[in-house]
Coordinates of C-alpha atoms in Angstrom, one line a residue:
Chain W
X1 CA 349.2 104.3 94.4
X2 CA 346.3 106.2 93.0
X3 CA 346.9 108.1 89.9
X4 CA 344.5 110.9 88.9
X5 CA 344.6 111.8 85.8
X6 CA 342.9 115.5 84.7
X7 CA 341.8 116.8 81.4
X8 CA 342.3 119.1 79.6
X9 CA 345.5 120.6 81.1
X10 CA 344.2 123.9 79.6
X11 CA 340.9 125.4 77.6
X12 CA 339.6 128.2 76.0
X13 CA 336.0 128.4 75.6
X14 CA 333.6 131.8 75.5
X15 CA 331.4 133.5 77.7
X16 CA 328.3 131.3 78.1
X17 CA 329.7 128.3 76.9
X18 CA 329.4 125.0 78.5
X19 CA 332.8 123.5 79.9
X20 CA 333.5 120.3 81.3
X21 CA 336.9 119.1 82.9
X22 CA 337.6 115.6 83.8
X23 CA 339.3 113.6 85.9
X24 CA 339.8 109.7 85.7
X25 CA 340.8 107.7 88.6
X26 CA 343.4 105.0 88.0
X27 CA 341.4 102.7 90.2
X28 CA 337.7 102.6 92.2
X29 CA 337.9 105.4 94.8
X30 CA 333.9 105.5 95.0
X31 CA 332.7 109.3 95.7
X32 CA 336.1 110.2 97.4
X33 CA 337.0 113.1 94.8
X34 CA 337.1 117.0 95.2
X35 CA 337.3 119.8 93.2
X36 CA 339.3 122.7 94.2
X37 CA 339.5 126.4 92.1
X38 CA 342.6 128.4 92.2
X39 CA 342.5 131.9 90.7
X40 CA 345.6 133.3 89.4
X41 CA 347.8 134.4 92.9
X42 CA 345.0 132.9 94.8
X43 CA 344.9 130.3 97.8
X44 CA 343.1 127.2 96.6
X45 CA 338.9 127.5 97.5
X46 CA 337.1 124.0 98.0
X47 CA 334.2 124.1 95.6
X48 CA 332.8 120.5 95.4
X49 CA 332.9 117.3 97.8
X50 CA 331.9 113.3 97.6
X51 CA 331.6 114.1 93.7
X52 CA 329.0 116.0 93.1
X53 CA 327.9 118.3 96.8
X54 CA 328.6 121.8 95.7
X55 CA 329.9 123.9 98.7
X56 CA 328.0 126.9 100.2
X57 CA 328.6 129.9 98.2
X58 CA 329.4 128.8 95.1
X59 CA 327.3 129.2 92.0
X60 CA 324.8 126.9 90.8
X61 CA 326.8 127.0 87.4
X62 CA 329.4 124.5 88.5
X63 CA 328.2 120.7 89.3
X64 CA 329.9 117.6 90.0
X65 CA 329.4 114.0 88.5
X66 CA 331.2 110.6 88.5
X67 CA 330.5 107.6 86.2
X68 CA 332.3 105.0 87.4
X69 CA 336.3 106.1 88.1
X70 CA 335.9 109.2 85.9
X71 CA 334.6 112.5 87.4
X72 CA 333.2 115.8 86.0
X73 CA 333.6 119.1 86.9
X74 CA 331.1 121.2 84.6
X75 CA 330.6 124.6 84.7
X76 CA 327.1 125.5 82.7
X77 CA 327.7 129.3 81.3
X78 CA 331.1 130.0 81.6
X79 CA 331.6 133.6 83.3
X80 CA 334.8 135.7 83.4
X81 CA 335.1 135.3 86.8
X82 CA 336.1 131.8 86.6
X83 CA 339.0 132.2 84.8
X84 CA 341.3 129.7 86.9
X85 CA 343.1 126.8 87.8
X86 CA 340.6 124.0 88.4
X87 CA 341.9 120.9 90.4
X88 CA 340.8 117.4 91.5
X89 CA 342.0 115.3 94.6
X90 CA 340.7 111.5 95.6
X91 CA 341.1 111.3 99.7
X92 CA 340.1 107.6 99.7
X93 CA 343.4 106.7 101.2
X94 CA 346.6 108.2 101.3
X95 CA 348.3 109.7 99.6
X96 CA 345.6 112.3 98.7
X97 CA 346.5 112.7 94.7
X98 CA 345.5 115.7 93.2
X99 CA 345.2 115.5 89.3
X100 CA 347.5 117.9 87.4
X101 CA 345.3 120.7 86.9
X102 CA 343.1 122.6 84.3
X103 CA 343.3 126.2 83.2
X104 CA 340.5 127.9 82.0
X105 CA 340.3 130.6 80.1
X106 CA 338.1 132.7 78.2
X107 CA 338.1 133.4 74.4
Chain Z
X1 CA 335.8 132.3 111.7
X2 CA 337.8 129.7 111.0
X3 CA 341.2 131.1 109.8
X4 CA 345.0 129.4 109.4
X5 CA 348.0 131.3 109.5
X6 CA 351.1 129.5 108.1
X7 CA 354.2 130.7 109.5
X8 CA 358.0 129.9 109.2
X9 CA 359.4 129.6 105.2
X10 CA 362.0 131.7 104.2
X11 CA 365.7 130.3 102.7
X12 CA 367.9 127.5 102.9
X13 CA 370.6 125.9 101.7
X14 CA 370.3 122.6 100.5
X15 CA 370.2 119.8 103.3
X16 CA 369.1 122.1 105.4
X17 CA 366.0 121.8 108.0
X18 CA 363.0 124.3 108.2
X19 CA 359.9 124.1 110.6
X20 CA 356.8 125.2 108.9
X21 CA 353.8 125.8 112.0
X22 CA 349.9 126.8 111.4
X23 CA 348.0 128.6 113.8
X24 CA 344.4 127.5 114.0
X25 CA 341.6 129.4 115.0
X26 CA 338.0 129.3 114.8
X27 CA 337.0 125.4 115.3
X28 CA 337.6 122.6 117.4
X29 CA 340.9 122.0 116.3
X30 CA 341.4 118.9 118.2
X31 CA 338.5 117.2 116.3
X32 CA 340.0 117.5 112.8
X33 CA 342.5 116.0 110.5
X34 CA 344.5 119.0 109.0
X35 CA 347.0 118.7 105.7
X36 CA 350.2 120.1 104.3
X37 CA 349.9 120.9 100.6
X38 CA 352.4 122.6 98.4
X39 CA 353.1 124.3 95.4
X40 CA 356.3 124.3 93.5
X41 CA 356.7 127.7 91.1
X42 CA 354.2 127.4 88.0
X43 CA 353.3 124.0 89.0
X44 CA 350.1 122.6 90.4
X45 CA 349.3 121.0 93.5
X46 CA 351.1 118.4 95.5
X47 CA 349.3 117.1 98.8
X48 CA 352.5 116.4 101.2
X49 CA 350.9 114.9 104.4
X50 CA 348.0 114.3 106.6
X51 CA 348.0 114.0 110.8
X52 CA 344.7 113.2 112.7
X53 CA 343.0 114.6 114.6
X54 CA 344.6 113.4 117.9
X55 CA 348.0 113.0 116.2
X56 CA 348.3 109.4 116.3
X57 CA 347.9 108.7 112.4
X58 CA 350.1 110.5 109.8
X59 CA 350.6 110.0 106.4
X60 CA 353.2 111.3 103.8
X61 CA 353.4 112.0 99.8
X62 CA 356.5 108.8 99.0
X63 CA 358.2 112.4 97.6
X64 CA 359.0 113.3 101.6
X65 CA 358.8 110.6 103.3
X66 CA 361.9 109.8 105.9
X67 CA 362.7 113.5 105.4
X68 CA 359.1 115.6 106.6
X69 CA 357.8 114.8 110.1
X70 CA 354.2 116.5 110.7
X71 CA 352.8 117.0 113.8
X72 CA 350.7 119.2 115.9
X73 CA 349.6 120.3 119.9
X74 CA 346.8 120.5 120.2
X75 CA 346.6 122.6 123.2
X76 CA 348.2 125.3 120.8
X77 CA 345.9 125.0 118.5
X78 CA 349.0 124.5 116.0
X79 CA 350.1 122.0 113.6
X80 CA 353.5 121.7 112.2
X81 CA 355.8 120.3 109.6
X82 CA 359.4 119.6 110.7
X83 CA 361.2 119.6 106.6
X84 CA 365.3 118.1 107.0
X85 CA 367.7 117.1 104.3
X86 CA 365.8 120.0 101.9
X87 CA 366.1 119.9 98.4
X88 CA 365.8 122.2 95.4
X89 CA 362.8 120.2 94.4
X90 CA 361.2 120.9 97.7
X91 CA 360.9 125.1 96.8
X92 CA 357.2 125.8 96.9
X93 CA 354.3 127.7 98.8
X94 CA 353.6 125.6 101.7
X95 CA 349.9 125.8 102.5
X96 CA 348.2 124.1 105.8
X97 CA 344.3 122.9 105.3
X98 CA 341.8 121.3 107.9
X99 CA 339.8 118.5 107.1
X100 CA 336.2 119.0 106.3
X101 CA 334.9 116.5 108.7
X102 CA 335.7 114.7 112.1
X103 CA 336.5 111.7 113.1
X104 CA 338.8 110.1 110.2
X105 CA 341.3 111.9 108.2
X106 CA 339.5 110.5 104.8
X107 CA 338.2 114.3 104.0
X108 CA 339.0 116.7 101.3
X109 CA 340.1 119.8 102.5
X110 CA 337.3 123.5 103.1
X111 CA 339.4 125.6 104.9
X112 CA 343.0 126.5 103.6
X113 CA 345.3 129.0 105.0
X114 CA 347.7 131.8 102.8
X115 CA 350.5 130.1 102.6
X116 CA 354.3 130.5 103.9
X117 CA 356.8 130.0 101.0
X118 CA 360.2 127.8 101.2
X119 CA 362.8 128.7 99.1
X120 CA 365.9 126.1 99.1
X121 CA 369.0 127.3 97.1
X122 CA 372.7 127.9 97.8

């Protein structure tokens, strides 16, 4: 199987500050990768499909990006509000991995 | 508005059985793949299983497999997870989630419902 392997497991940046989280893919799963957010309590919210298509409603802050098997997740200005959990899963074939996680949190 | 609404978790004893149903609402829920994902206690995400959307194609995490059986009916607009021979390990928030798009189940996951929790202990 697929393993998906997520960085950091935890940050601290400030307000403003640039963050990126990434997530490297033990083998080619092409654009197949999304990245979930899960506030603290919270259900999971989809934020980003196929790598890099930011979902409806969420901030132009966050982005998407893959070289190769490693993805991005970058937020531009970090903002309180996205204190969180953030999470990637491939769904090129089954099973549907998600990486282990990243918590963000502010300075 | 599309909305799931996990119901059955609660506790049971170790090689027990549990089944876990969704209520979907909101879409075509025929047309979709839909998922089982949990969330053990302080832990992060684990994807459990997949069913398309007419039911004929299922697919399990190697961590249930023989023991989870997923299905749904789709003329109750409900999908379900039938969970034997439960262990400790399997204690988590059980959340359903439909696929984003039709026709294959090879989509992440938009629309995710609030969760029912499974509790297995003596």
């Amino acid at each position: 199987d697929i393993q998906m392997t997520q960085s950091p497991s935890s940050l601290s940046a400030s307000v403003g500050d640039r963050v990126t989280i990434t997530c490297r893919a033990s083998q080619g799963i092409s654009h197949y990768l999304a990245w979930y957010q899960q506030k603290p309590g919270k259900v999971p919210k989809f934020l980003i499909s196929a790598a890099s298509t930011l979902q409806s409603g969420v901030p132009s802050r966050f982005s998407g990006s893959v070289s190769g098997t490693d993805f991005s997740l970058i937020i531009s200005s970090l903002q309180p509000e996205d204190v969180a959990t953030y999470y990637c899963q491939k769904y090129n074939s089954a099973p549907f991995t998600f990486g282990g996680g990243t918590k963000v949190e502010i300075k | 508005e599309v909305q799931l609404l996990e119901s059955g978790g609660g506790l049971v004893q170790p090689g027990g059985s549990l089944r876990l149903s969704c209520a979907a609402s909101g879409f075509t829920f025929s047309n979709y793949a839909m998922n089982w994902v949990r969330q053990a206690p302080g832990k992060g995400l684990e994807w459990v299983s997949v069913i398309s959307g007419r039911g004929g194609n299922t697919f399990y995490a190697d961590s249930v497999k023989g023991r989870f059986t997923i299905s749904r009916d789709n003329s109750k607009n409900t999908l379900y997870l039938e969970m034997n021979s439960l262990r400790a390990e399997d204690t988590a928030v059980y959340y359903c989630a439909k696929a984003q798009g039709t026709m294959t189940i090879y989509y992440d996951m938009d629309v995710w419902g609030q969760g029912t929790t499974v509790t297995v202990s003596s």
